[in-house]
CSV table of C-alpha atoms in Angstrom, one decimal:
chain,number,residue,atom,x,y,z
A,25,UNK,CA,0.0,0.0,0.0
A,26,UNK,CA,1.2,3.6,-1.1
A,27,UNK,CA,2.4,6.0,1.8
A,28,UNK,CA,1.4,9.4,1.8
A,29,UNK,CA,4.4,10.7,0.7
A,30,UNK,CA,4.3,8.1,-2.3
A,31,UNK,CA,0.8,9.3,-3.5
A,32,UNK,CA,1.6,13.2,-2.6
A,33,UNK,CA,4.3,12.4,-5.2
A,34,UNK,CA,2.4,11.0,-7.8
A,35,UNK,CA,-0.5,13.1,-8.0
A,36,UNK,CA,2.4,15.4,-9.6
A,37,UNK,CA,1.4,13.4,-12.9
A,38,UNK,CA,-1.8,13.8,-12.4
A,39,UNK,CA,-4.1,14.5,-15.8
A,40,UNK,CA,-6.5,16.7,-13.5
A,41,UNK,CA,-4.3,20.5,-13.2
A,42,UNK,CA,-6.0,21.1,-10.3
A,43,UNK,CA,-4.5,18.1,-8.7
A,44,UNK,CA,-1.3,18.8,-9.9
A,45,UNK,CA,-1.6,22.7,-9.0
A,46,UNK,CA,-2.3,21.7,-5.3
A,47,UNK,CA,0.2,18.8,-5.2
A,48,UNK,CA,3.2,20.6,-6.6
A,49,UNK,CA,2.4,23.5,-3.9
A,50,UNK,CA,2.3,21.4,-1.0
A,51,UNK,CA,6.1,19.8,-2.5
A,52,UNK,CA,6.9,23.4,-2.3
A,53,UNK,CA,6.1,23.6,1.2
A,54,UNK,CA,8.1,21.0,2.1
A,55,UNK,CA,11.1,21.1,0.5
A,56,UNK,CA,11.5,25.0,2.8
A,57,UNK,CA,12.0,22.7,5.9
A,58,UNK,CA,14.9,19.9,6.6
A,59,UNK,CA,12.6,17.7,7.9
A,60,UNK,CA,10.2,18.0,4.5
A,61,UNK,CA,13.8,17.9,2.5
A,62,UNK,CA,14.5,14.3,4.0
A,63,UNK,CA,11.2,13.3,3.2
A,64,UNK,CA,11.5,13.7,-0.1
A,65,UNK,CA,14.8,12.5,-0.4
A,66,UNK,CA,13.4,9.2,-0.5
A,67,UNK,CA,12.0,9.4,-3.8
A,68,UNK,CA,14.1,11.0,-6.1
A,69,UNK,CA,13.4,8.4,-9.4
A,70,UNK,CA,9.4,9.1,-9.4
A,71,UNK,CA,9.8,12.8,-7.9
A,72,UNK,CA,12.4,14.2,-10.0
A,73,UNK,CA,11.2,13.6,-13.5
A,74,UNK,CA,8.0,14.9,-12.6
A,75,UNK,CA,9.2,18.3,-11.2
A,76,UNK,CA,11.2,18.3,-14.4
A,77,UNK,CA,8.2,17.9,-16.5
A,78,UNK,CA,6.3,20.3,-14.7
A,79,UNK,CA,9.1,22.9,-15.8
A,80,UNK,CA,7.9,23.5,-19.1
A,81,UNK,CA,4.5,24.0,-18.8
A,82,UNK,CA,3.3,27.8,-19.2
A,83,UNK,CA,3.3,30.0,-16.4
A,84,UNK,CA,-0.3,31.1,-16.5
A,85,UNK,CA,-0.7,27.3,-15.6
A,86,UNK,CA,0.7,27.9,-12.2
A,87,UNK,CA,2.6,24.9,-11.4
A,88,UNK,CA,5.9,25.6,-13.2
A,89,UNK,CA,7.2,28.0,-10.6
A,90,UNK,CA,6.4,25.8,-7.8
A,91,UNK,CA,8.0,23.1,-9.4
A,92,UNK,CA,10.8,25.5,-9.9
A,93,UNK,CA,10.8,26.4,-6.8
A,94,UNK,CA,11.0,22.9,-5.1
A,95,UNK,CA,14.0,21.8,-6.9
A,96,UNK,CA,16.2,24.8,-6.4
A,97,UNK,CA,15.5,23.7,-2.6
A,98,UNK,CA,16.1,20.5,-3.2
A,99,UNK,CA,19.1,20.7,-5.6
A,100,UNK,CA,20.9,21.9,-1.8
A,101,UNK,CA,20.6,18.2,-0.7
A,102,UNK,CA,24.1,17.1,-2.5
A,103,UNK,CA,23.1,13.6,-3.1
A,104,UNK,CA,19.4,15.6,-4.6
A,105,UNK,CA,21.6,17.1,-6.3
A,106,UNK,CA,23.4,14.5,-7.9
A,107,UNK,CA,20.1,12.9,-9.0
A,108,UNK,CA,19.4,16.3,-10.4
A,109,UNK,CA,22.6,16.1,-12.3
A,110,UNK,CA,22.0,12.1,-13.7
A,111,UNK,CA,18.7,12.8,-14.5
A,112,UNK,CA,19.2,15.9,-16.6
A,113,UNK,CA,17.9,18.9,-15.2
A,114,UNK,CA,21.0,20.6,-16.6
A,115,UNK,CA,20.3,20.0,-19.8
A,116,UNK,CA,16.6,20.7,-18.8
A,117,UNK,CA,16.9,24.1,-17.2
A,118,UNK,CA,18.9,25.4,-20.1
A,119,UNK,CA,16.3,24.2,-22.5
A,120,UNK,CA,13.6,25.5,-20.6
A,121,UNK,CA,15.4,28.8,-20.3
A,122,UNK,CA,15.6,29.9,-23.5
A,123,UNK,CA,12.5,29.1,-24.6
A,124,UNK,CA,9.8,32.3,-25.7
A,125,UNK,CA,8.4,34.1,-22.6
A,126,UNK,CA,10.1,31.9,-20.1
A,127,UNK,CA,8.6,33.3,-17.0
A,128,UNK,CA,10.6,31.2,-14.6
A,129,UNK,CA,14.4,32.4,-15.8
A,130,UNK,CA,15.8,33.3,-12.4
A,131,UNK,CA,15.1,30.5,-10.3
A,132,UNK,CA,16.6,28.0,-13.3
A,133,UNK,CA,19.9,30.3,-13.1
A,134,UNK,CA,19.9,29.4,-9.5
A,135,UNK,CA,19.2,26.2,-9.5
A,136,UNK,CA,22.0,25.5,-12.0
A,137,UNK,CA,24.4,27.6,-9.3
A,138,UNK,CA,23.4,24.9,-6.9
A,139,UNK,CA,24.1,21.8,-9.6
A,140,UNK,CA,26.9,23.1,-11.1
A,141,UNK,CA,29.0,23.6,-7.8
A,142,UNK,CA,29.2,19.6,-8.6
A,143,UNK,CA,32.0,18.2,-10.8
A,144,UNK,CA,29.3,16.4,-13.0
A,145,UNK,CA,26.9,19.4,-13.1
A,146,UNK,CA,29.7,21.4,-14.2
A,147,UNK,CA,30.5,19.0,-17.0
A,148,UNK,CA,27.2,18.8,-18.1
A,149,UNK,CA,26.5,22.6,-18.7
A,150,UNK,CA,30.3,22.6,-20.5
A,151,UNK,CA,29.0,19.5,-22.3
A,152,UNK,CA,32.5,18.2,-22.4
A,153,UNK,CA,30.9,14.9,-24.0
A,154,UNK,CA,29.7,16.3,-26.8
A,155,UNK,CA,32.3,18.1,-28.8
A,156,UNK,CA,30.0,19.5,-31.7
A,157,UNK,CA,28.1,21.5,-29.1
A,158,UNK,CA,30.7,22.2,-26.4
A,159,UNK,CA,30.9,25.6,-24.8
A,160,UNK,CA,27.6,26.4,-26.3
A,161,UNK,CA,25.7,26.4,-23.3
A,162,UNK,CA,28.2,28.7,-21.4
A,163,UNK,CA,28.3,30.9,-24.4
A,164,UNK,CA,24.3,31.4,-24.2
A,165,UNK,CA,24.3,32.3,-20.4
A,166,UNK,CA,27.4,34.3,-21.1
A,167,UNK,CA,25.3,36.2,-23.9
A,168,UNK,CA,22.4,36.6,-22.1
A,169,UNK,CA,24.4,37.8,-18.5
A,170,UNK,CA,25.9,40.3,-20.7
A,171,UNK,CA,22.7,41.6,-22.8
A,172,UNK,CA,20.7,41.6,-19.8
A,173,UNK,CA,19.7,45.6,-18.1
A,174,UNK,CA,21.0,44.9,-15.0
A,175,UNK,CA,19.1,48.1,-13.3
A,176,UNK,CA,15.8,46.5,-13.9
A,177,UNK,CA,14.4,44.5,-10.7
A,178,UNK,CA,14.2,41.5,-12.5
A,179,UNK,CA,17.4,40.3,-13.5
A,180,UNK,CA,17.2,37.0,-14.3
A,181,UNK,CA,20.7,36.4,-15.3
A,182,UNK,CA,22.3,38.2,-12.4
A,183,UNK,CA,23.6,35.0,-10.7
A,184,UNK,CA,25.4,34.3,-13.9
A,185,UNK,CA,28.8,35.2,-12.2
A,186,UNK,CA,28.5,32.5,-9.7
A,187,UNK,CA,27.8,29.5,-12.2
A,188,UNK,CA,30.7,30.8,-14.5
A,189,UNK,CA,33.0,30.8,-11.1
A,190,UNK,CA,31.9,27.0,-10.7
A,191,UNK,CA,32.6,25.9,-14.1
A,192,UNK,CA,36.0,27.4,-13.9
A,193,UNK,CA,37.3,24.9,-11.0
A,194,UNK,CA,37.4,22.4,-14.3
A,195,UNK,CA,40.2,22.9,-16.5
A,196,UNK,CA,37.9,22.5,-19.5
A,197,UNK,CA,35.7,25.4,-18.2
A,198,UNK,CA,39.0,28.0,-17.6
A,199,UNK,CA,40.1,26.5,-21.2
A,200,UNK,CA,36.5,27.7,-23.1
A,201,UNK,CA,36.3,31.3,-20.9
A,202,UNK,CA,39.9,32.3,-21.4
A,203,UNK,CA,39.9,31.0,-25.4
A,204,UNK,CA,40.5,34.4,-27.2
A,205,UNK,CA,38.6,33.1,-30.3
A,206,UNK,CA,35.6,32.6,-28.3
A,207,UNK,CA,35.7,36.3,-26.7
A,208,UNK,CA,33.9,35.4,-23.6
A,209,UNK,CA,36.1,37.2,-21.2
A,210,UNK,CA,35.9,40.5,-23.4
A,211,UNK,CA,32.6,40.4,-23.2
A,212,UNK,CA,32.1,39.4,-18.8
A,213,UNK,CA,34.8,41.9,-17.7
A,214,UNK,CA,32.8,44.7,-19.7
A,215,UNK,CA,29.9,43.6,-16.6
A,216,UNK,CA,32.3,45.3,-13.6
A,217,UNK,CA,30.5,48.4,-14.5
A,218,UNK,CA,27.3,47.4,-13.5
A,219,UNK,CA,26.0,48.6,-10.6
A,220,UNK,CA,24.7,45.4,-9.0
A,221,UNK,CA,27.3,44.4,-6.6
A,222,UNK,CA,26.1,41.0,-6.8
A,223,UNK,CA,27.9,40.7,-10.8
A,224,UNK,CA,31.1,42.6,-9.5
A,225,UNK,CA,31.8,40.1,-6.3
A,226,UNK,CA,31.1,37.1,-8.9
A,227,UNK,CA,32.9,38.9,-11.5
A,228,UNK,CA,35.7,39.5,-9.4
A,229,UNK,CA,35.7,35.4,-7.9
A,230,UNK,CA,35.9,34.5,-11.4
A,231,UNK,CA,38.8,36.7,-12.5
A,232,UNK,CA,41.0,35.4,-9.5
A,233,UNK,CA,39.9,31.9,-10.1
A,234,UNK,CA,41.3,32.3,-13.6
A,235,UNK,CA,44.1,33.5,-12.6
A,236,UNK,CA,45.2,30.4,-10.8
A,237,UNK,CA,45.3,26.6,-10.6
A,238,UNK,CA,43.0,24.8,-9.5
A,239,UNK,CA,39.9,25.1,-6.5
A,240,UNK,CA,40.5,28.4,-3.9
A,241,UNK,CA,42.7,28.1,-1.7
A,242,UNK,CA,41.8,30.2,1.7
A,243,UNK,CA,45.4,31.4,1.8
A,244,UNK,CA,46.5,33.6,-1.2
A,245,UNK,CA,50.2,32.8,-0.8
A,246,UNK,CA,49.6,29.6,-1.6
A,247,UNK,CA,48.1,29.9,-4.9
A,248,UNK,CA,49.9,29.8,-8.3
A,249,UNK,CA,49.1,30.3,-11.6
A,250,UNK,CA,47.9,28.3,-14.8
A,251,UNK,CA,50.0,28.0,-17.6
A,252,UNK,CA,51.7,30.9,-18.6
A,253,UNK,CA,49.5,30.8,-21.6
A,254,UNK,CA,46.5,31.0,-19.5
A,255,UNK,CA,47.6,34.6,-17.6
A,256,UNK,CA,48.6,35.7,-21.6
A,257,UNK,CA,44.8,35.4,-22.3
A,258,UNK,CA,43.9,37.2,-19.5
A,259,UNK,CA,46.4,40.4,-20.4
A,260,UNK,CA,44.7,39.7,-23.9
A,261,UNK,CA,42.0,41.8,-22.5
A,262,UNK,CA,43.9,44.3,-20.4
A,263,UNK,CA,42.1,47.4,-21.6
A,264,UNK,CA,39.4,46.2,-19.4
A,265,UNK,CA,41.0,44.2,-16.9
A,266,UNK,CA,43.1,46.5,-15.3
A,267,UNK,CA,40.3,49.6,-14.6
A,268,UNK,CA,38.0,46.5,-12.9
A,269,UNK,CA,40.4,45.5,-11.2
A,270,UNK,CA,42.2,48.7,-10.1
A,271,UNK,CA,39.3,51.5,-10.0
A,272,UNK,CA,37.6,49.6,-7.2
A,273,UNK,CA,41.0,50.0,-5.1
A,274,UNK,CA,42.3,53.3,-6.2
A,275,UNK,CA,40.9,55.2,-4.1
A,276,UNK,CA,38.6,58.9,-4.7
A,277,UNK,CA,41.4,60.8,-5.5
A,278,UNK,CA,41.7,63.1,-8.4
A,279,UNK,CA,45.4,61.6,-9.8
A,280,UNK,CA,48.1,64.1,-10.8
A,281,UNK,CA,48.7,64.8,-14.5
A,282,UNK,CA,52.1,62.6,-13.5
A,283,UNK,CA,50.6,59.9,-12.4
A,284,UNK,CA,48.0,59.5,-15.3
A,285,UNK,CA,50.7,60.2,-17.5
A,286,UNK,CA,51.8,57.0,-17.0
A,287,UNK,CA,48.7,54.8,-17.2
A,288,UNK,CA,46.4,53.8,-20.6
A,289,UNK,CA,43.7,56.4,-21.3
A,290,UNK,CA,40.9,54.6,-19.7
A,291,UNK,CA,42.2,54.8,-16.5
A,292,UNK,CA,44.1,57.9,-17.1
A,293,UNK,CA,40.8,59.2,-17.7
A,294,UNK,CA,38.8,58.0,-14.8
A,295,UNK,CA,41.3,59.0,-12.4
A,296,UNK,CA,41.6,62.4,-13.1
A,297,UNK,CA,37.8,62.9,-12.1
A,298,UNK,CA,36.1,62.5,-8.6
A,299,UNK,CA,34.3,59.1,-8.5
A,300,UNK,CA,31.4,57.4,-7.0
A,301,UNK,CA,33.7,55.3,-3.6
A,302,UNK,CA,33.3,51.2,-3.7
A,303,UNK,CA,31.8,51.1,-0.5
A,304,UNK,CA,32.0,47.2,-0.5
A,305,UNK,CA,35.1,46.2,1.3
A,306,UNK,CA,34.5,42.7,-0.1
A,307,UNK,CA,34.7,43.8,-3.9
A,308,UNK,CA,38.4,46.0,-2.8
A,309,UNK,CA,39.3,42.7,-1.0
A,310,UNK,CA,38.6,40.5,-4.1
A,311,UNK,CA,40.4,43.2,-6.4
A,312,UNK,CA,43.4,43.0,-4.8
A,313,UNK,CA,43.8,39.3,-4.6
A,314,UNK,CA,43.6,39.2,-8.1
A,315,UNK,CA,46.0,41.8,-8.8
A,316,UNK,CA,48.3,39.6,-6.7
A,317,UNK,CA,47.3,36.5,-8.3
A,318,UNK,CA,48.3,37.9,-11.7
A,319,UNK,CA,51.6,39.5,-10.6
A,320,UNK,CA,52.8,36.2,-8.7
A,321,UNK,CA,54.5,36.1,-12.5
A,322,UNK,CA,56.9,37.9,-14.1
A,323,UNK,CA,54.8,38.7,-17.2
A,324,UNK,CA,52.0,39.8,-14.8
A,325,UNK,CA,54.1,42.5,-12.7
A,326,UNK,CA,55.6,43.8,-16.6
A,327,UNK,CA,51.8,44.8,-17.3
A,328,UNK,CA,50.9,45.8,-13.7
A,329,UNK,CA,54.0,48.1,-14.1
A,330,UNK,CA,53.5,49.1,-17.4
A,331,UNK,CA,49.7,50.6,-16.3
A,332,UNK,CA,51.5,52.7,-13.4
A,333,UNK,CA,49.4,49.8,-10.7
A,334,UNK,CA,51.8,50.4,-7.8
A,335,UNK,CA,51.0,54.1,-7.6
A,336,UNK,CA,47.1,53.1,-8.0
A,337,UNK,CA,47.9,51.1,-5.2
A,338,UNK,CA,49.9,53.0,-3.4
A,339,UNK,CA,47.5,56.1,-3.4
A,340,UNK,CA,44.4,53.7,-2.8
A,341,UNK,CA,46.1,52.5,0.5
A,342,UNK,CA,46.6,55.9,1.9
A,343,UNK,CA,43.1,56.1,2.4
A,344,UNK,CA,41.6,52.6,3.2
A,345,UNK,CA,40.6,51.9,6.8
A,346,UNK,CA,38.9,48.5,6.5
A,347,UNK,CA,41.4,45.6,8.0
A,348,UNK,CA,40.8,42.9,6.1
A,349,UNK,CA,41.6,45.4,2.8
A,350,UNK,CA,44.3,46.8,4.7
A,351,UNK,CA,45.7,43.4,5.0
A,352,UNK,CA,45.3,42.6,1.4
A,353,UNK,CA,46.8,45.7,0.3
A,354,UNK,CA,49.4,44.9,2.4
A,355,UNK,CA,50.4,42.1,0.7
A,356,UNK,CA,50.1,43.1,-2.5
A,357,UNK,CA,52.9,45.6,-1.6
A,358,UNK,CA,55.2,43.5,0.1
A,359,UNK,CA,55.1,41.2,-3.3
A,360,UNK,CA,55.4,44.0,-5.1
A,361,UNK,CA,58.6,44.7,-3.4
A,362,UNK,CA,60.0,41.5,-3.1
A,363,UNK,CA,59.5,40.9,-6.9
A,364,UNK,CA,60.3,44.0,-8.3
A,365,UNK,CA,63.4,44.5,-10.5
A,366,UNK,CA,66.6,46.7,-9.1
A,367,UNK,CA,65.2,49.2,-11.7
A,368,UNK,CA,62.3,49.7,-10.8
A,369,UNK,CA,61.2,51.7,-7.8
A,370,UNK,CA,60.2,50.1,-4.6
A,371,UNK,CA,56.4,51.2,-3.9
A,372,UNK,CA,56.3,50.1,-0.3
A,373,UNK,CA,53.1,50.6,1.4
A,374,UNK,CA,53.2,51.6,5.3
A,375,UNK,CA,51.2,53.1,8.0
């Protein structure tokens, strides 16, 4: 004899919609508590698929952002999650995305955050099986995260960043976002001047994830670099690397005509006007760690140098108060010294 559970689970196939309207809602419920989560858990084979199903159907219907809704919750539950993954709710979210008036689009960007912190989910938005159609998944989301107004109060793609941070922990995922043919980075580091702080701290993650081997490590010292033809495609697209990565940390100063004499015209230019402060120590914080993350090598300090960095930094430190930026700051300089060539002038930053 069915349980409860069992039947609350198949009347999500039910033919009647009012059956699967009240069904899908009470799944909802449940999956907003642990206890409802374990529940569940139980009966991934029949409950999966039919969330999935349910994903598709037209909005006005009522059931597909429940259903939605249920499995970002449940895609937190990693073995859920891995179910998620076999099943193909990848591959479904992304078709289900991008198809006309998709009125669901931000809770399927989340819930591939959640699958594609796994290995396998990773792989299956890179599609690394299929090599007629892979990268084209991460060039879509790219597209859209990049096309999308991020002032309205409905941006769909805004958690973007943070699925383009997972997929970098594979070396097939750095490979496709750092390919210059491709032009992916180009067009993501054009997004630090949005003005959602959400898409700079991802934004920022991602740059220092590219910029070194392998999964974060909680102590920058001990992270090193990719290949050294890796950091070349980063400096590939220095013209908008270094003002997002050195604005945030430059301080409000109005530069002298010396200074900017010495730095491109794009930051030239912005420094020699007052500017709207980063208030978020968090996006100065992840700045300067990937500043120092590029200049661990000897081609990365040449191009920090040649864009006059050390006085950005220098200048920028003068006037930060926050610790933990203090701290970062702080190493940055002592690198910068340690590294730096008897011809070039130490930049040593003190308080």
């Amino acid at each position: 004899m069915a349980t409860e559970m069992e039947e609350l689970v198949s009347f999500l196939s039910s033919p009647s919609p009012q059956i699967t309207k009240a069904a899908v809602d009470i799944v909802r419920g449940l999956t907003g508590s642990v206890e409802g989560l374990q529940s569940l858990a139980d009966y991934p084979n029949t409950l999966l698929p039919s969330l999935s199903r349910l994903l598709a159907l037209p909005k006005e219907v009522g059931v597909s952002e429940a259903a939605a809704e249920a499995l970002v919750n449940l895609s937190q539950n990693a073995s859920l999650a891995e179910a998620m993954v076999r099943a193909g709710l990848v591959e479904t979210a992304m078709d289900v995305l991008y198809k006309p008036q998709c009125g669901i689009g931000r809770l399927l960007v989340m819930l591939l955050v959640n699958l594609t912190q796994l290995d396998a989910g990773a792989a299956s938005l890179l599609q690394t099986e299929d090599e007629k159609v892979r990268g084209l998944y991460v060039m879509k989301l790219v597209r859209s995260f990049c096309r999308t107004t991020h002032e309205s109060n409905d941006d769909a793609f805004e958690h973007v960043g943070s699925i383009l941070v997972n997929i970098s922990k594979q070396r097939e995922g750095r490979e496709l976002l750092l390919d210059p043919k491709r032009g992916l980075l180009k067009q993501i580091i054009r997004q630090f001047d949005s003005n959602s702080l959400l898409r700079k701290k991802g934004l920022l993650f991602l740059m220092a994830k590219l910029s070194q081997h392998g999964k974060v490590s909680g102590t920058i010292r001990n992270c090193c670099f990719e290949a050294e033809n890796q950091l070349q495609n980063l400096l590939l697209v220095s013209e908008f690397l270094w003002p997002a990565l050195l604005l945030p940390v430059a301080g409000n100063k109005i530069y002298s005509e010396q200074d900017r004499s010495k730095m491109p015209l794009e930051l030239g230019t912005a420094l020699s006007i007052e500017r709207e402060p980063v208030n978020d120590p968090e996006i100065r914080t992840q700045a300067l760690e990937a500043i120092y993350l590029i200049i661990l090598q000897e081609a990365g300090r040449r191009a920090f140098w040649s864009v006059n960095g050390p006085r950005i930094v220098q200048i920028g430190y003068e006037d930060e108060e926050d610790p933990k930026v203090l701290e970062a700051y702080e190493q940055l300089g002592s690198l910068l010294i340690h590294s730096s060539n008897a011809e070039e002038p130490s930049t040593e930053t003190t308080k």
